[in-house]
Coordinates of C-alpha atoms in Angstrom, one line a residue:
X1 CA 41.4 -96.9 171.2
X2 CA 41.7 -100.9 171.3
X3 CA 45.5 -101.7 170.3
X4 CA 46.2 -98.1 169.7
X5 CA 49.7 -98.1 170.3
X6 CA 50.4 -101.6 169.1
X7 CA 49.2 -100.6 165.6
X8 CA 51.4 -97.2 165.9
X9 CA 54.4 -99.4 166.4
X10 CA 53.9 -102.0 164.1
X11 CA 51.7 -100.9 161.1
X12 CA 55.0 -99.2 159.2
X13 CA 56.6 -102.2 160.3
X14 CA 54.2 -104.5 158.4
X15 CA 53.0 -101.9 155.8
X16 CA 57.0 -101.1 154.8
X17 CA 57.0 -104.0 151.9
X18 CA 53.7 -102.0 150.4
X19 CA 55.8 -98.6 150.6
X20 CA 58.5 -100.4 148.5
X21 CA 55.8 -102.0 146.2
X22 CA 53.8 -99.0 145.4
X23 CA 57.3 -96.9 144.7
X24 CA 58.6 -99.3 142.5
X25 CA 55.4 -100.3 140.6
X26 CA 53.8 -96.1 140.7
X27 CA 57.0 -94.0 141.6
X28 CA 58.2 -91.5 144.4
X29 CA 54.5 -89.7 144.7
X30 CA 52.4 -92.0 145.7
X31 CA 55.0 -93.4 147.8
X32 CA 55.4 -90.5 149.2
X33 CA 51.7 -90.0 150.1
X34 CA 51.4 -93.5 151.1
X35 CA 54.1 -93.0 153.8
X36 CA 52.6 -90.1 154.9
X37 CA 49.2 -90.7 155.4
X38 CA 50.3 -94.4 157.4
X39 CA 52.2 -92.2 159.7
X40 CA 50.1 -89.2 159.8
X41 CA 47.8 -92.0 161.0
X42 CA 49.9 -93.4 163.4
X43 CA 50.6 -90.0 164.9
X44 CA 47.3 -89.5 165.6
X45 CA 46.8 -92.8 167.3
X46 CA 50.0 -91.6 169.7
X47 CA 48.4 -88.3 170.5
X48 CA 45.0 -89.5 171.0
X49 CA 46.3 -91.9 173.7
X50 CA 48.5 -89.3 175.3
X51 CA 45.2 -87.1 175.8
X52 CA 44.1 -89.7 178.1
X53 CA 47.2 -89.4 180.3
X54 CA 49.2 -92.3 181.2
X55 CA 48.2 -95.5 179.1
X56 CA 49.6 -99.2 178.9
X57 CA 49.3 -102.2 176.6
X58 CA 50.4 -105.5 177.5
X59 CA 50.5 -108.8 175.6
X60 CA 51.8 -112.3 176.5
X61 CA 55.1 -113.5 175.2
X62 CA 57.9 -115.6 176.4
X63 CA 58.0 -117.1 180.3
X64 CA 61.7 -116.2 180.3
X65 CA 61.5 -112.6 179.1
X66 CA 58.4 -111.5 180.6
X67 CA 55.6 -109.6 179.1
X68 CA 55.6 -107.5 175.9
X69 CA 54.0 -104.4 176.3
X70 CA 54.0 -100.3 175.3
X71 CA 53.4 -97.6 178.2
X72 CA 52.9 -93.5 177.6
X73 CA 53.6 -91.7 181.1
X74 CA 54.7 -88.3 181.4
X75 CA 58.1 -89.4 180.3
X76 CA 57.3 -90.9 177.3
X77 CA 54.7 -89.2 176.0
X78 CA 56.8 -86.1 174.7
X79 CA 59.6 -88.4 173.2
X80 CA 56.6 -90.3 171.2
X81 CA 55.1 -87.5 169.8
X82 CA 58.0 -85.4 168.5
X83 CA 59.9 -88.4 167.0
X84 CA 56.1 -89.7 165.1
X85 CA 55.5 -85.6 164.1
X86 CA 59.2 -85.3 162.5
X87 CA 58.9 -88.5 160.8
X88 CA 55.6 -87.8 159.3
X89 CA 56.8 -83.9 158.4
X90 CA 59.6 -85.3 157.0
X91 CA 58.2 -87.8 154.7
X92 CA 56.8 -85.2 152.7
X93 CA 60.3 -83.1 152.9
X94 CA 62.1 -86.2 151.6
X95 CA 60.2 -86.6 148.1
X96 CA 62.3 -83.5 146.2
X97 CA 65.3 -84.3 148.4
X98 CA 65.7 -87.6 147.8
X99 CA 64.7 -87.7 144.1
X100 CA 67.5 -84.9 143.9
X101 CA 69.5 -87.2 145.1
X102 CA 68.1 -90.1 142.8
X103 CA 69.0 -88.5 139.7
X104 CA 72.4 -87.2 141.2
X105 CA 73.4 -90.5 141.9
X106 CA 72.1 -92.1 138.2
X107 CA 74.0 -89.7 136.5
X108 CA 77.4 -90.4 138.4
X109 CA 76.8 -94.2 137.8
X110 CA 76.2 -93.9 133.9
X111 CA 78.2 -90.7 133.0
X112 CA 80.5 -90.7 135.8
X113 CA 81.3 -86.4 136.8
X114 CA 80.9 -86.1 133.3
X115 CA 77.4 -83.9 132.3
X116 CA 76.5 -81.9 129.1
X117 CA 73.2 -79.9 128.4
X118 CA 71.8 -82.1 126.1
X119 CA 73.1 -85.2 127.6
X120 CA 71.5 -84.2 130.8
X121 CA 68.0 -83.3 129.3
X122 CA 68.0 -86.7 127.8
X123 CA 69.1 -88.5 130.9
X124 CA 66.5 -86.5 133.1
X125 CA 63.8 -88.0 130.3
X126 CA 65.2 -91.2 129.9
X127 CA 63.1 -94.9 131.0
X128 CA 66.1 -95.5 132.9
X129 CA 66.6 -93.1 135.4
X130 CA 62.5 -93.3 135.8
X131 CA 62.9 -96.9 136.5
X132 CA 65.6 -96.0 138.8
X133 CA 63.8 -93.6 140.4
X134 CA 61.2 -95.6 141.4
X135 CA 63.3 -98.6 142.9
X136 CA 65.0 -96.4 145.0
X137 CA 61.8 -94.1 146.4
X138 CA 60.3 -97.7 146.9
X139 CA 63.4 -98.7 149.3
X140 CA 64.2 -95.3 150.9
X141 CA 60.3 -95.1 151.9
X142 CA 60.0 -98.8 153.0
X143 CA 63.6 -98.5 155.4
X144 CA 62.2 -95.0 156.4
X145 CA 59.2 -96.7 158.2
X146 CA 61.1 -98.9 159.8
X147 CA 63.3 -96.7 161.0
X148 CA 60.6 -94.4 162.8
X149 CA 59.0 -97.7 164.3
X150 CA 62.2 -98.9 166.0
X151 CA 62.4 -95.3 167.7
X152 CA 59.0 -95.3 168.5
X153 CA 59.0 -98.9 169.9
X154 CA 62.4 -98.1 172.1
X155 CA 60.4 -95.3 173.8
X156 CA 57.1 -97.4 174.6
X157 CA 58.9 -100.6 175.6
X158 CA 57.9 -102.1 179.2
X159 CA 60.6 -104.9 179.2
X160 CA 64.6 -104.2 179.0
X161 CA 64.8 -107.3 176.0
X162 CA 62.4 -105.5 174.0
X163 CA 63.9 -102.0 174.5
X164 CA 67.3 -103.7 173.4
X165 CA 65.5 -105.2 170.4
X166 CA 63.9 -101.8 169.3
X167 CA 67.5 -100.2 170.1
X168 CA 68.7 -102.3 167.6
X169 CA 66.0 -102.6 165.1
X170 CA 66.2 -98.6 164.6
X171 CA 69.8 -98.8 163.6
X172 CA 69.3 -101.3 161.0
X173 CA 67.5 -99.1 158.5
X174 CA 69.7 -95.9 159.9
X175 CA 72.8 -98.4 158.5
X176 CA 71.7 -98.8 154.9
X177 CA 70.0 -95.3 154.4
X178 CA 73.2 -93.7 155.0
X179 CA 75.1 -96.6 152.7
X180 CA 73.0 -96.4 150.0
X181 CA 72.2 -92.5 149.8
X182 CA 74.6 -90.6 152.0
X183 CA 77.5 -88.2 150.4
X184 CA 81.3 -89.0 150.5
X185 CA 82.6 -92.6 151.6
X186 CA 78.9 -93.6 152.8
X187 CA 79.7 -97.3 153.1
X188 CA 82.6 -96.6 155.1
X189 CA 80.8 -94.0 157.4
X190 CA 77.7 -96.2 157.7
X191 CA 79.9 -98.9 159.1
X192 CA 81.3 -96.8 161.2
X193 CA 77.4 -95.7 162.6
X194 CA 77.2 -99.3 162.8
X195 CA 80.2 -100.0 164.7
X196 CA 79.8 -97.3 167.5
X197 CA 76.1 -97.5 168.1
X198 CA 76.2 -101.3 168.0
X199 CA 78.8 -101.0 170.6
X200 CA 77.1 -99.1 172.6
X201 CA 74.0 -101.2 172.3
X202 CA 76.0 -104.3 173.7
X203 CA 77.2 -102.3 176.8
X204 CA 73.8 -101.5 177.4
X205 CA 72.9 -105.1 177.1
X206 CA 75.3 -106.2 180.2
X207 CA 73.7 -103.4 182.2
X208 CA 70.1 -105.3 181.1
X209 CA 71.2 -108.7 182.0
X210 CA 72.9 -107.5 185.6
X211 CA 69.6 -106.1 186.5
X212 CA 67.1 -108.6 184.7
X213 CA 69.1 -112.1 185.8
X214 CA 69.1 -110.8 189.5
X215 CA 65.8 -109.6 189.9
X216 CA 64.5 -113.0 187.6
X217 CA 62.2 -110.8 185.4
X218 CA 62.9 -107.9 182.4
X219 CA 59.7 -106.6 182.8
X220 CA 59.8 -102.7 184.1
X221 CA 57.2 -103.4 186.6
X222 CA 59.1 -106.4 188.1
X223 CA 62.6 -104.5 188.5
X224 CA 60.8 -101.4 190.1
X225 CA 59.3 -103.7 192.6
X226 CA 62.7 -105.6 193.4
X227 CA 65.5 -104.5 196.1
X228 CA 68.7 -104.8 194.0
X229 CA 72.0 -105.3 195.9
X230 CA 73.9 -101.7 195.7
X231 CA 76.8 -103.4 194.4
X232 CA 74.6 -104.6 191.3
X233 CA 72.9 -101.3 191.0
X234 CA 76.2 -99.3 190.5
X235 CA 77.6 -101.8 188.1
X236 CA 74.2 -102.0 185.9
X237 CA 73.8 -98.2 186.3
X238 CA 77.5 -97.3 184.9
X239 CA 77.0 -100.0 181.9
X240 CA 73.7 -98.2 181.0
X241 CA 74.8 -94.6 181.4
X242 CA 78.0 -95.8 179.1
X243 CA 75.9 -97.6 176.1
X244 CA 73.6 -94.7 176.1
X245 CA 76.2 -92.2 176.8
X246 CA 77.4 -93.7 173.0
X247 CA 73.9 -93.3 171.3
X248 CA 73.3 -89.6 173.2
X249 CA 76.9 -88.5 171.4
X250 CA 77.9 -87.2 174.8
X251 CA 81.7 -86.2 175.0
X252 CA 84.2 -89.1 174.3
X253 CA 81.4 -90.9 172.3
X254 CA 80.5 -88.0 169.7
X255 CA 83.0 -89.1 167.1
X256 CA 80.8 -90.9 165.1
X257 CA 78.0 -88.0 164.8
X258 CA 79.5 -85.2 162.4
X259 CA 80.9 -88.1 160.0
X260 CA 77.4 -89.8 159.8
X261 CA 75.5 -86.2 159.9
X262 CA 78.5 -85.3 157.0
X263 CA 77.2 -88.2 154.7
X264 CA 73.6 -89.2 155.7
X265 CA 70.8 -87.6 153.3
X266 CA 69.2 -84.7 155.2
X267 CA 65.9 -85.9 155.7
X268 CA 67.5 -88.9 157.5
X269 CA 69.9 -85.9 159.4
X270 CA 66.5 -84.1 160.4
X271 CA 65.6 -87.4 161.9
X272 CA 68.7 -88.8 163.5
X273 CA 69.9 -85.9 165.3
X274 CA 66.8 -84.1 167.0
X275 CA 64.9 -87.7 167.3
X276 CA 67.1 -90.6 167.5
X277 CA 70.3 -89.7 169.7
X278 CA 67.9 -88.3 172.1
X279 CA 66.8 -91.4 172.9
X280 CA 70.0 -92.0 175.0
X281 CA 68.6 -89.5 176.9
X282 CA 65.1 -91.4 177.3
X283 CA 66.7 -94.6 178.5
X284 CA 68.5 -92.4 181.3
X285 CA 65.7 -91.1 182.5
X286 CA 63.9 -94.6 182.7
X287 CA 66.3 -96.8 183.3
X288 CA 68.8 -94.8 185.7
X289 CA 66.6 -91.9 187.3
X290 CA 63.5 -93.9 187.5
X291 CA 64.7 -97.4 188.4
X292 CA 68.3 -97.1 190.1
X293 CA 67.5 -94.0 192.2
X294 CA 70.2 -94.4 194.7
X295 CA 72.8 -95.1 191.7
X296 CA 71.1 -92.1 189.9
X297 CA 71.7 -90.0 193.5
X298 CA 75.5 -90.8 193.5
X299 CA 76.3 -90.3 189.5
X300 CA 74.3 -87.0 189.4
X301 CA 77.5 -84.6 189.8
X302 CA 79.1 -86.5 187.1
X303 CA 76.6 -86.5 184.6
X304 CA 76.2 -82.9 185.4
X305 CA 80.0 -82.3 184.9
X306 CA 79.8 -84.5 181.9
X307 CA 76.8 -82.5 180.6
X308 CA 78.8 -79.5 180.9
X309 CA 82.2 -80.6 179.0
X310 CA 79.8 -82.0 176.4
X311 CA 78.3 -78.6 175.8
X312 CA 81.1 -76.6 175.8
X313 CA 83.1 -78.9 173.6
X314 CA 80.5 -79.1 171.0
X315 CA 79.2 -75.6 171.3
X316 CA 83.3 -74.7 170.4
X317 CA 83.6 -77.2 167.4
X318 CA 80.3 -75.9 165.8
X319 CA 81.9 -72.4 165.5
X320 CA 84.7 -74.0 163.9
X321 CA 82.9 -75.9 160.9
X322 CA 82.2 -74.2 157.4
X323 CA 80.1 -77.3 156.6
X324 CA 76.8 -76.3 157.8
X325 CA 76.0 -79.9 158.1
X326 CA 78.8 -80.5 160.5
X327 CA 78.2 -77.3 162.3
X328 CA 75.0 -78.6 162.7
X329 CA 76.0 -82.4 163.8
X330 CA 78.7 -80.7 166.6
X331 CA 75.6 -78.3 167.6
X332 CA 73.7 -81.7 168.5
X333 CA 76.9 -82.9 170.6
X334 CA 76.3 -79.6 172.6
X335 CA 72.5 -79.9 172.8
X336 CA 73.0 -83.5 174.2
X337 CA 75.1 -81.6 176.7
X338 CA 72.4 -79.8 177.9
X339 CA 70.0 -82.6 178.2
X340 CA 73.0 -84.3 180.5
X341 CA 73.6 -81.0 182.4
X342 CA 69.6 -81.0 183.4
X343 CA 69.7 -84.7 184.1
X344 CA 73.0 -84.1 186.4
X345 CA 70.9 -81.3 188.1
X346 CA 69.2 -83.7 190.4
X347 CA 66.1 -81.7 190.5
X348 CA 62.4 -81.6 189.3
X349 CA 63.1 -78.5 187.7
X350 CA 66.3 -79.6 186.4
X351 CA 65.2 -83.1 185.0
X352 CA 61.6 -81.5 183.4
X353 CA 63.7 -78.8 181.4
X354 CA 66.0 -81.8 180.3
X355 CA 62.9 -83.9 178.8
X356 CA 61.6 -80.7 177.3
X357 CA 65.1 -79.7 175.6
X358 CA 64.6 -83.1 173.7
X359 CA 61.1 -81.4 172.4
X360 CA 62.8 -77.8 171.3
X361 CA 65.8 -79.8 170.0
X362 CA 63.6 -81.9 168.0
X363 CA 61.7 -78.7 166.6
X364 CA 64.8 -76.2 166.0
X365 CA 67.2 -78.6 164.6
X366 CA 64.9 -80.6 162.3
X367 CA 64.1 -76.6 161.0
X368 CA 67.8 -76.5 160.6
X369 CA 68.6 -79.5 159.0
X370 CA 65.6 -78.8 156.8
X371 CA 67.0 -75.6 155.4
X372 CA 70.6 -77.3 155.0
X373 CA 69.1 -79.7 152.8
X374 CA 67.5 -76.5 150.4
X375 CA 70.8 -75.0 150.5
X376 CA 71.9 -78.7 148.7
X377 CA 69.3 -78.7 146.2
X378 CA 68.4 -75.3 145.2
X379 CA 72.6 -73.8 145.7
X380 CA 74.6 -77.3 145.0
X381 CA 76.3 -76.3 148.3
X382 CA 76.9 -77.0 152.3
X383 CA 79.9 -74.7 152.3
X384 CA 79.1 -71.1 154.1
X385 CA 82.1 -69.5 152.8
X386 CA 80.4 -69.9 149.2
X387 CA 76.6 -68.6 150.4
X388 CA 75.5 -65.5 151.7
X389 CA 72.7 -62.8 150.8
X390 CA 70.1 -66.0 150.4
X391 CA 67.4 -64.1 152.5
X392 CA 66.0 -61.9 149.5
X393 CA 66.2 -65.0 147.4
X394 CA 64.8 -67.7 149.8
X395 CA 62.5 -66.1 152.6
X396 CA 60.7 -68.7 153.7
X397 CA 63.9 -70.4 154.2
X398 CA 65.6 -67.9 155.4
X399 CA 62.5 -67.2 158.2
X400 CA 62.4 -70.9 159.3
X401 CA 65.9 -71.0 159.4
X402 CA 66.1 -67.9 162.1
X403 CA 63.3 -69.6 164.0
X404 CA 65.1 -72.5 164.2
X405 CA 67.9 -71.2 165.0
X406 CA 66.7 -68.8 168.0
X407 CA 65.0 -72.1 168.9
X408 CA 68.2 -74.0 169.7
X409 CA 69.6 -70.7 171.0
X410 CA 66.9 -70.7 173.6
X411 CA 65.6 -66.9 172.6
X412 CA 61.7 -66.5 173.6
X413 CA 59.2 -66.8 172.2
X414 CA 60.4 -70.0 170.8
X415 CA 60.0 -73.7 173.1
X416 CA 63.6 -73.0 173.4
X417 CA 63.7 -70.6 176.0
X418 CA 61.5 -72.3 178.1
X419 CA 63.6 -75.6 178.0
X420 CA 66.8 -73.7 179.0
X421 CA 65.0 -71.3 181.6
X422 CA 63.9 -74.4 183.6
X423 CA 66.6 -76.5 183.2
X424 CA 69.0 -73.8 184.5
X425 CA 66.6 -72.8 187.1
X426 CA 66.7 -76.0 188.7
X427 CA 70.5 -76.6 188.5
X428 CA 70.7 -73.2 190.4
X429 CA 67.9 -74.3 192.9
X430 CA 69.8 -77.3 193.6
X431 CA 73.7 -75.7 193.8
X432 CA 72.0 -73.2 196.6
X433 CA 70.5 -76.1 198.4
X434 CA 73.9 -78.3 198.5
X435 CA 75.7 -75.0 198.7
X436 CA 73.8 -74.2 202.1
X437 CA 74.1 -77.9 203.2
X438 CA 77.6 -78.6 202.5
X439 CA 79.2 -75.4 201.8
X440 CA 80.3 -76.9 198.0
X441 CA 80.4 -74.0 195.1
X442 CA 81.3 -77.1 192.9
X443 CA 77.6 -76.6 191.5
X444 CA 77.8 -73.1 191.8
X445 CA 80.8 -72.7 189.2
X446 CA 79.0 -75.5 186.7
X447 CA 76.1 -73.5 186.9
X448 CA 78.2 -70.4 185.6
X449 CA 80.0 -72.2 183.2
X450 CA 76.5 -73.5 182.1
X451 CA 75.5 -70.0 180.9
X452 CA 78.9 -69.4 179.2
X453 CA 78.2 -72.5 177.0
X454 CA 74.8 -70.9 176.2
X455 CA 76.8 -67.9 174.4
X456 CA 78.8 -70.3 172.7
X457 CA 75.7 -71.6 170.9
X458 CA 74.0 -68.0 170.3
X459 CA 77.5 -67.1 168.6
X460 CA 77.4 -70.3 166.1
X461 CA 74.0 -70.2 165.5
X462 CA 74.0 -66.5 164.5
X463 CA 77.3 -66.5 162.9
X464 CA 75.8 -69.7 160.6
X465 CA 72.9 -67.3 159.8
X466 CA 75.1 -64.2 158.6
X467 CA 77.2 -66.2 156.8
X468 CA 74.1 -68.2 154.8
X469 CA 71.4 -65.5 154.5
X470 CA 73.0 -62.3 155.0
X471 CA 75.3 -59.9 153.4
X472 CA 76.4 -59.9 149.6
X473 CA 74.7 -62.6 147.4
X474 CA 77.5 -64.0 145.3
X475 CA 77.0 -64.2 141.5
X476 CA 76.8 -67.8 140.8
X477 CA 73.5 -67.7 143.1
X478 CA 71.8 -65.0 141.4
X479 CA 69.4 -67.6 139.8
X480 CA 68.7 -69.3 142.9
X481 CA 65.1 -69.5 143.9
X482 CA 63.0 -70.7 147.0
X483 CA 62.3 -74.2 147.2
X484 CA 58.9 -76.1 146.4
X485 CA 56.1 -76.7 148.8
X486 CA 57.0 -79.9 149.6
X487 CA 60.3 -78.7 151.2
X488 CA 58.9 -75.6 152.6
X489 CA 55.3 -76.2 154.3
X490 CA 56.7 -79.2 156.6
X491 CA 59.4 -76.3 157.8
X492 CA 56.5 -73.6 158.2
X493 CA 54.4 -76.3 160.2
X494 CA 57.7 -77.0 162.8
X495 CA 58.2 -73.2 162.6
X496 CA 54.9 -72.9 164.2
X497 CA 54.7 -75.8 166.2
X498 CA 58.0 -74.5 168.4
X499 CA 56.3 -71.0 168.5
X500 CA 53.3 -72.1 170.1
X501 CA 55.0 -74.6 172.3
X502 CA 57.5 -71.7 173.6
X503 CA 53.9 -69.9 174.3
X504 CA 52.1 -72.7 175.6
X505 CA 54.7 -74.9 177.4
X506 CA 52.3 -77.0 179.5
X507 CA 51.3 -78.9 176.3
X508 CA 54.0 -80.9 177.5
X509 CA 55.0 -79.9 180.9
X510 CA 51.5 -80.9 182.1
X511 CA 52.7 -84.5 181.7
X512 CA 56.6 -83.8 182.6
X513 CA 56.4 -82.2 185.5
X514 CA 54.4 -84.4 187.7
X515 CA 56.2 -87.8 186.4
X516 CA 59.5 -85.9 187.1
X517 CA 57.9 -85.2 190.9
X518 CA 56.9 -88.6 191.4
X519 CA 60.6 -89.7 190.5
X520 CA 62.5 -87.6 192.8
X521 CA 59.6 -87.7 195.6
X522 CA 59.2 -84.3 195.7

């Protein structure tokens, strides 16, 4: 299909104003279905091209920067599919959640915190509220499309400057989505999000300039064919890893993530955590593991240790949370540690498992954030101490949340089991080989402590499920009902997808493992 990737990336950007106009003139329902249909078409294009194997498109750009292009290969395919599948599904989920949010904000704006039954009924039916919801829906879905487009463009880029441009583009709508519709001190938190991620992007740009100016081109192909001095390689690799570490929310650079998740609208949290922060891992795979293999060999053990610390810290912090969204945010920190852990394993299986963990984290964490959104809409609280016994009232939500939790915990038959098993198998394989060659037990120790981190993961997930869905139902929740099909049907699709991928992991491994073997020369 001609210009397939060009369409998949730029149609959401070009048609974002249309989504705004539809929302402004016709309301949330047409805007929702327009956004869903557009992203479904773009997702079809990505999947259709992925079935052909490796695929590239190149277009003339500037003489100084090089070509502008898009590339799908064994590395990019799983990332691209998960990003657009989640974006498409969450477009439907967004409708009831964001309408609930718009009404809350309108009520606060007009009446402050005071409300009464008669006034509330009049408020819901007022023309002012209707126009407010229409306007907000248009702005939301326009920004949503640009956010999704920025993530996909980063994954498909074939040029360092192109990568950086898309990397920055996805931050701008993310900033506005939090600033406009977040909870708590949303403007301050949106600025924190923009500051941290932009600082990481600037450090990343320094690494890009170090490579591109030496090579004389920013094209990926030119960089692969060039021989870069070792001192420049290490300098660039460190800058790239640190810059992407901020995006990845790895330990030391994780500070912004719990605040942003606590404030962001839940549909955006369900994209930001599973899809956006994992793009930092994609950057390390592409820019360090593939393009700077000598630097990667020297840095692997440090990435391994960094991943381990991130796993344990994120898991321990998740156990201490009462706010379900903050718990899931720290869980995301821990899960990014798993990916770093696998990248640092310096083995084909470990690298393949790390990329597969992006897939499984995307599916599992999206399910859990969507469950949290339903709790907010139906129960009016995110505090786990105020919840309990909801499985009987919300059976679909409960089942989907259990499947999401088991996916994150790595329990079969979910996709999480295949990701963790492969990742730890690769780490152990490297520990055995290096132990026999050098007598070092360091990687054995890291492997053992990594298994401890999995116990933490299982603990906070089961603890969350117990407090929210089981036990005694509080009296104030006796009226709670299951959410609308706009919210539950997308969750059921993702729950089915994670089980299918868990049973048939070759859906992604057929692309991932040959790529990782080629990168390591195995």
